Coordinates of C-alpha atoms in Angstrom, one line a residue:
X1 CA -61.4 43.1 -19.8
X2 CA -57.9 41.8 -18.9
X3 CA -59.3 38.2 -17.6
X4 CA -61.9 36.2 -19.2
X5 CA -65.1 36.2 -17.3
X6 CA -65.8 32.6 -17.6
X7 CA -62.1 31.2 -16.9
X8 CA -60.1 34.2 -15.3
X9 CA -57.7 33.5 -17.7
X10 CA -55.5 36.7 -19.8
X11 CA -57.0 37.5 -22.6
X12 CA -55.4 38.6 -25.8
X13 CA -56.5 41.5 -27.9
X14 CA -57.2 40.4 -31.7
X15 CA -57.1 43.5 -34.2
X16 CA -57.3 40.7 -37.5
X17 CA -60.8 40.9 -38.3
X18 CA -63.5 43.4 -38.9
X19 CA -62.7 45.2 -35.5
X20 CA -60.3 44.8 -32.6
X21 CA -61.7 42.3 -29.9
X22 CA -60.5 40.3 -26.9
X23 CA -59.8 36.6 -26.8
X24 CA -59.4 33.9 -24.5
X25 CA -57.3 31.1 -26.1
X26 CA -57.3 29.1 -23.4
X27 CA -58.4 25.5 -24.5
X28 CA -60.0 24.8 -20.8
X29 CA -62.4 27.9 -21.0
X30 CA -66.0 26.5 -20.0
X31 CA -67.4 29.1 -22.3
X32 CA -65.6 27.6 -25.3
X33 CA -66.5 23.9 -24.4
X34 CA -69.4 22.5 -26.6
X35 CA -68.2 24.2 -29.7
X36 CA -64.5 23.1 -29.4
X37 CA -65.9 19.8 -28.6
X38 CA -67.8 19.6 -31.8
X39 CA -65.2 21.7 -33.8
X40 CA -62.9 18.4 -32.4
X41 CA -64.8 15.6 -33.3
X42 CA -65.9 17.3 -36.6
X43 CA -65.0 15.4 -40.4
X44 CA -62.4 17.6 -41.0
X45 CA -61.0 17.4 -37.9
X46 CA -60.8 14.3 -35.9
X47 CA -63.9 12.5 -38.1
X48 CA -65.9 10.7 -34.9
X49 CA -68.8 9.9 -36.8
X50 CA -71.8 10.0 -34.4
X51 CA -70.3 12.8 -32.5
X52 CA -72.1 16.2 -33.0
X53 CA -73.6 18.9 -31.7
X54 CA -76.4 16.7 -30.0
X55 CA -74.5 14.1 -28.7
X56 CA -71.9 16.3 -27.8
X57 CA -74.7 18.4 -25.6
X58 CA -75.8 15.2 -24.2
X59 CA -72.2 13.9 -23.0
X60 CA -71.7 17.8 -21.2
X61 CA -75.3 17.3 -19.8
X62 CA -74.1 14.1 -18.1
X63 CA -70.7 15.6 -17.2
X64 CA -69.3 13.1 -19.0
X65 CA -67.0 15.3 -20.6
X66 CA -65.1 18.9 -20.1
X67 CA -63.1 18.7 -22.4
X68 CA -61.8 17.4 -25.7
X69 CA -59.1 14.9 -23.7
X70 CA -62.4 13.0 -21.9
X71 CA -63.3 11.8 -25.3
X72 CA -60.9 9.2 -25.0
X73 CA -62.3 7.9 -21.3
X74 CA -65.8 7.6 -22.4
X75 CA -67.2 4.1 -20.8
X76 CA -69.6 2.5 -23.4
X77 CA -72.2 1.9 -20.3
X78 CA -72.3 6.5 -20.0
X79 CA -73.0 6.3 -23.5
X80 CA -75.4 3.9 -23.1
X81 CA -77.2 5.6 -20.7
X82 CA -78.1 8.7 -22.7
X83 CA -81.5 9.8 -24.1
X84 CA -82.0 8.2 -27.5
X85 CA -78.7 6.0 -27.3
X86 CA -78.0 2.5 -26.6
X87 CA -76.0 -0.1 -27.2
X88 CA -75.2 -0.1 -30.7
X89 CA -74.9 3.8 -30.4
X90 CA -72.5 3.2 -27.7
X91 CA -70.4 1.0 -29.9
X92 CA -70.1 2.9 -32.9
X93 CA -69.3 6.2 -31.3
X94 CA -66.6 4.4 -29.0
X95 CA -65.1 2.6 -32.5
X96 CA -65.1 5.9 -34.1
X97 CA -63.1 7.6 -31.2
X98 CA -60.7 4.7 -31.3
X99 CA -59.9 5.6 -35.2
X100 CA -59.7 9.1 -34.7
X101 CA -56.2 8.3 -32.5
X102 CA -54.6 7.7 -35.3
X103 CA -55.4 11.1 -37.9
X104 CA -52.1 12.3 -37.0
X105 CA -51.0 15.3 -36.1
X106 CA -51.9 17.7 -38.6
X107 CA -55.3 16.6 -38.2
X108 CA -55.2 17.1 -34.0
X109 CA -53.3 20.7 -34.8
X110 CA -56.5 21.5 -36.6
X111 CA -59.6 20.2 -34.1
X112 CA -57.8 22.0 -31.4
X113 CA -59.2 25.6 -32.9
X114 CA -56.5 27.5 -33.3
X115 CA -58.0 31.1 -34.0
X116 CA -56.5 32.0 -37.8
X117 CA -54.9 28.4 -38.1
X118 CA -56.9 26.4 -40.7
X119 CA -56.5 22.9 -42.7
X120 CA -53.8 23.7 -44.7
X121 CA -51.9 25.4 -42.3
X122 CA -52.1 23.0 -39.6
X123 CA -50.9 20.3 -42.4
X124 CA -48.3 22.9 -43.5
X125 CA -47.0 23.0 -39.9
X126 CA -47.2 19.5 -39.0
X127 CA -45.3 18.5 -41.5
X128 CA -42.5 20.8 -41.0
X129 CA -42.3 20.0 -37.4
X130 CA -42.7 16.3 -37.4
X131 CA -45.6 16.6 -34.9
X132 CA -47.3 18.5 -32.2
X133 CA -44.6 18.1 -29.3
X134 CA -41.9 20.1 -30.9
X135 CA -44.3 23.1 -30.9
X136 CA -44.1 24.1 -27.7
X137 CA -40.5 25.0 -27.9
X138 CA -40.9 26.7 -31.7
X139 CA -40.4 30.4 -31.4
X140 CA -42.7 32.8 -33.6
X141 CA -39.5 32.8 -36.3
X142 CA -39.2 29.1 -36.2
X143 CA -43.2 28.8 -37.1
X144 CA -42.5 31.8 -40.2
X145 CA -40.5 29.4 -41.8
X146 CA -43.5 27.4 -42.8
X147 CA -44.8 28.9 -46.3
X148 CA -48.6 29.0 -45.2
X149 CA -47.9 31.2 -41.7
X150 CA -47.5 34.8 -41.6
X151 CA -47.0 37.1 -38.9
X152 CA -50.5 36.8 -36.7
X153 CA -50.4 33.2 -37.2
X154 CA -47.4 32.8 -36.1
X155 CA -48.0 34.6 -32.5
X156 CA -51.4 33.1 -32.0
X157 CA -49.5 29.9 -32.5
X158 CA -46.7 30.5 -30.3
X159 CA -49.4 32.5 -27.5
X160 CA -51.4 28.9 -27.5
X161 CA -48.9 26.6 -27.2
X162 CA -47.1 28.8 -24.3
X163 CA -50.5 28.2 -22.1
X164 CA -49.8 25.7 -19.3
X165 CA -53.3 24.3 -20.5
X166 CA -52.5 23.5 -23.4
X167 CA -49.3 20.9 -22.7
X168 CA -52.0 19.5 -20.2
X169 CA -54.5 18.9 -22.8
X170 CA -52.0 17.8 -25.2
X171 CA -50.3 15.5 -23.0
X172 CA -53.6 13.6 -21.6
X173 CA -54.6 13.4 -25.2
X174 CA -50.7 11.4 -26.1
X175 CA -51.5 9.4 -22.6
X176 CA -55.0 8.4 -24.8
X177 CA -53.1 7.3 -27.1
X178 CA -53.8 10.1 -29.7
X179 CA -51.0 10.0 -32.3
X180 CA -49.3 13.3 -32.0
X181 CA -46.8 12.9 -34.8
X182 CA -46.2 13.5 -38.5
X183 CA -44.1 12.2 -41.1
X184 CA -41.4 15.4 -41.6
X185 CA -40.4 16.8 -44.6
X186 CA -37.8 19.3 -44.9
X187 CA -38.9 22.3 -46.4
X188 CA -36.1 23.8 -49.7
X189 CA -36.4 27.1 -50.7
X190 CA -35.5 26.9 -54.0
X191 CA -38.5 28.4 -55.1
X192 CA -39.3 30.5 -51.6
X193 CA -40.8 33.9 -52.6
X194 CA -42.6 32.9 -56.1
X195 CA -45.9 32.9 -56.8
X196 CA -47.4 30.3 -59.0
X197 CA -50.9 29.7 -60.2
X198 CA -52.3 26.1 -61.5
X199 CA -55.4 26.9 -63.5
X200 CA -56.5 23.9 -65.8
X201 CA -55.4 20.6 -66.6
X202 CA -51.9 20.3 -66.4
X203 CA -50.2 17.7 -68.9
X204 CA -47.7 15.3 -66.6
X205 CA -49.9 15.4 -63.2
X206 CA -52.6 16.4 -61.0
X207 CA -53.1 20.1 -59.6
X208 CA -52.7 18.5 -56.1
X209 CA -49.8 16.7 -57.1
X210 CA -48.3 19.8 -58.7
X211 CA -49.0 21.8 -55.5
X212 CA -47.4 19.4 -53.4
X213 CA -44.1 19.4 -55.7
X214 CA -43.8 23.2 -54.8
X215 CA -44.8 22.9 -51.8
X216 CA -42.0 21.3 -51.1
X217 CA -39.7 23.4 -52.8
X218 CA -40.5 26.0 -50.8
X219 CA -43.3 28.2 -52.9
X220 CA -46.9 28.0 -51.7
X221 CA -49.1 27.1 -54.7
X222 CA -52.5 29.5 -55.1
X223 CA -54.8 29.8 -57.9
X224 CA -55.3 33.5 -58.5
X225 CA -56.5 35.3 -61.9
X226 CA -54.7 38.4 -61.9
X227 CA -52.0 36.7 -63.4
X228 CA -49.5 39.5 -62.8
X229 CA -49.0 38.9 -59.3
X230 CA -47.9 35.7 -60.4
X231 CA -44.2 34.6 -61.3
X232 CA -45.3 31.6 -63.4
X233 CA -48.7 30.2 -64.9
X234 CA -49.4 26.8 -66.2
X235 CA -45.9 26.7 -67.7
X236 CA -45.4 25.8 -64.6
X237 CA -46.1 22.3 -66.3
X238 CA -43.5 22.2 -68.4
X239 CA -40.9 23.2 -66.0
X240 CA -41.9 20.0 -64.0
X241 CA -41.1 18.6 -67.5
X242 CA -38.1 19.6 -68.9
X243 CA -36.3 21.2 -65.3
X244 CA -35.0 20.3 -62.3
X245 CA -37.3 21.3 -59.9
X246 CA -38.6 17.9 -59.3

């Protein structure tokens, strides 16, 4: 089909996984709704504690919500009101919403479910963009510059942020007062195109800290065991040591 059957909107053919298969990436579609909800409020994504797959039902239920935005303009008396809640429900679900505005916006790039666009990606991107606003007018070359993008990634980003849906959501979740930015770090490239493995206990820092030091040098940091794909291997410790990459 050329239009999704539960939104009308275009879909997009998707040949990345184990067969080719239409998508609709529009974050509106009523099909999509209780699982982008609860992909939303989820740990990794925007952490409301008390906000899963039940409650979430329970909220749609009570048209209380459509989407992820009417999170943020939940009244404590709906909550209140349904099965199995109550006051004290109602207050801890509405204090966890209020932290989740500020988790940034590599953590809102995530819960919005971009197909192929995972944690450390969405931090990746953030991060090199300063925030989600800037997005809208990136350019499939522009999101390629990040290390952790490649080529499908890089047009699924661009086809979901060209939706006129999208901006809506994004800008009633900034009129919630959803922090939409990032701090930005420039991305070198002195390292851009190596591939270095961190296996072990390194001698003058963490693994994580070692992978953020390249990561900012423009190499993305994986642990692999076929050590001759690799450029460098935990010597990689001792050029933090004794070079100037750092």
């Amino acid at each position: 089909p050329k239009l999704c059957p539960s939104c009308a909107h275009p879909v997009v053919r998707d040949d990345s996984g184990d067969g080719a298969a239409t998508r609709c990436l529009n974050p509106a579609c009523p099909a999509q709704t209780s699982r982008s909800i609860t992909h939303f409020a989820s740990k990794p994504a925007m952490a409301i504690d008390g906000m899963g797959p039940r409650t979430v039902k329970l909220l749609l239920e009570a048209s209380l919500i459509s989407d992820v935005a009417d999170i943020y303009n939940i009244k404590k008396e709906d909550i209140a009101s349904l099965p199995g809640m109550g006051d004290l429900s109602a207050d801890n679900l509405l204090a966890a919403i209020e932290r989740s505005k500020g988790r940034g916006a590599s953590k809102v790039l995530f819960a919005l479910g971009i197909r192929h666009i995972g944690e450390a990606a969405s931090e990746a991107i953030a991060r090199r963009f300063g925030g989600i606003l800037p997005m809208f007018d990136a350019t499939e070359e522009d999101f390629l510059k990040v290390g952790d993008v490649g080529e499908i990634m890089a047009k699924t980003l661009c086809e979901f942020f060209a939706l006129p849906e999208t901006r809506a959501l994004v800008e009633r979740l900034s009129d919630s007062g959803v922090v939409l930015e990032e701090e930005k770090v420039e991305i070198e490239t002195t390292l851009e195109g190596q591939t270095f493995v961190l296996t072990g206990t390194l001698s003058t820092m963490t693994r994580s800290e070692a992978t953020e030091k390249l990561k900012a040098k423009g190499a993305p940091a994986v642990a692999v065991y076929d050590l001759a794909r690799c450029d460098m291997s935990e010597a990689v410790a001792a050029a933090f040591r004794y070079s100037k990459l750092v």
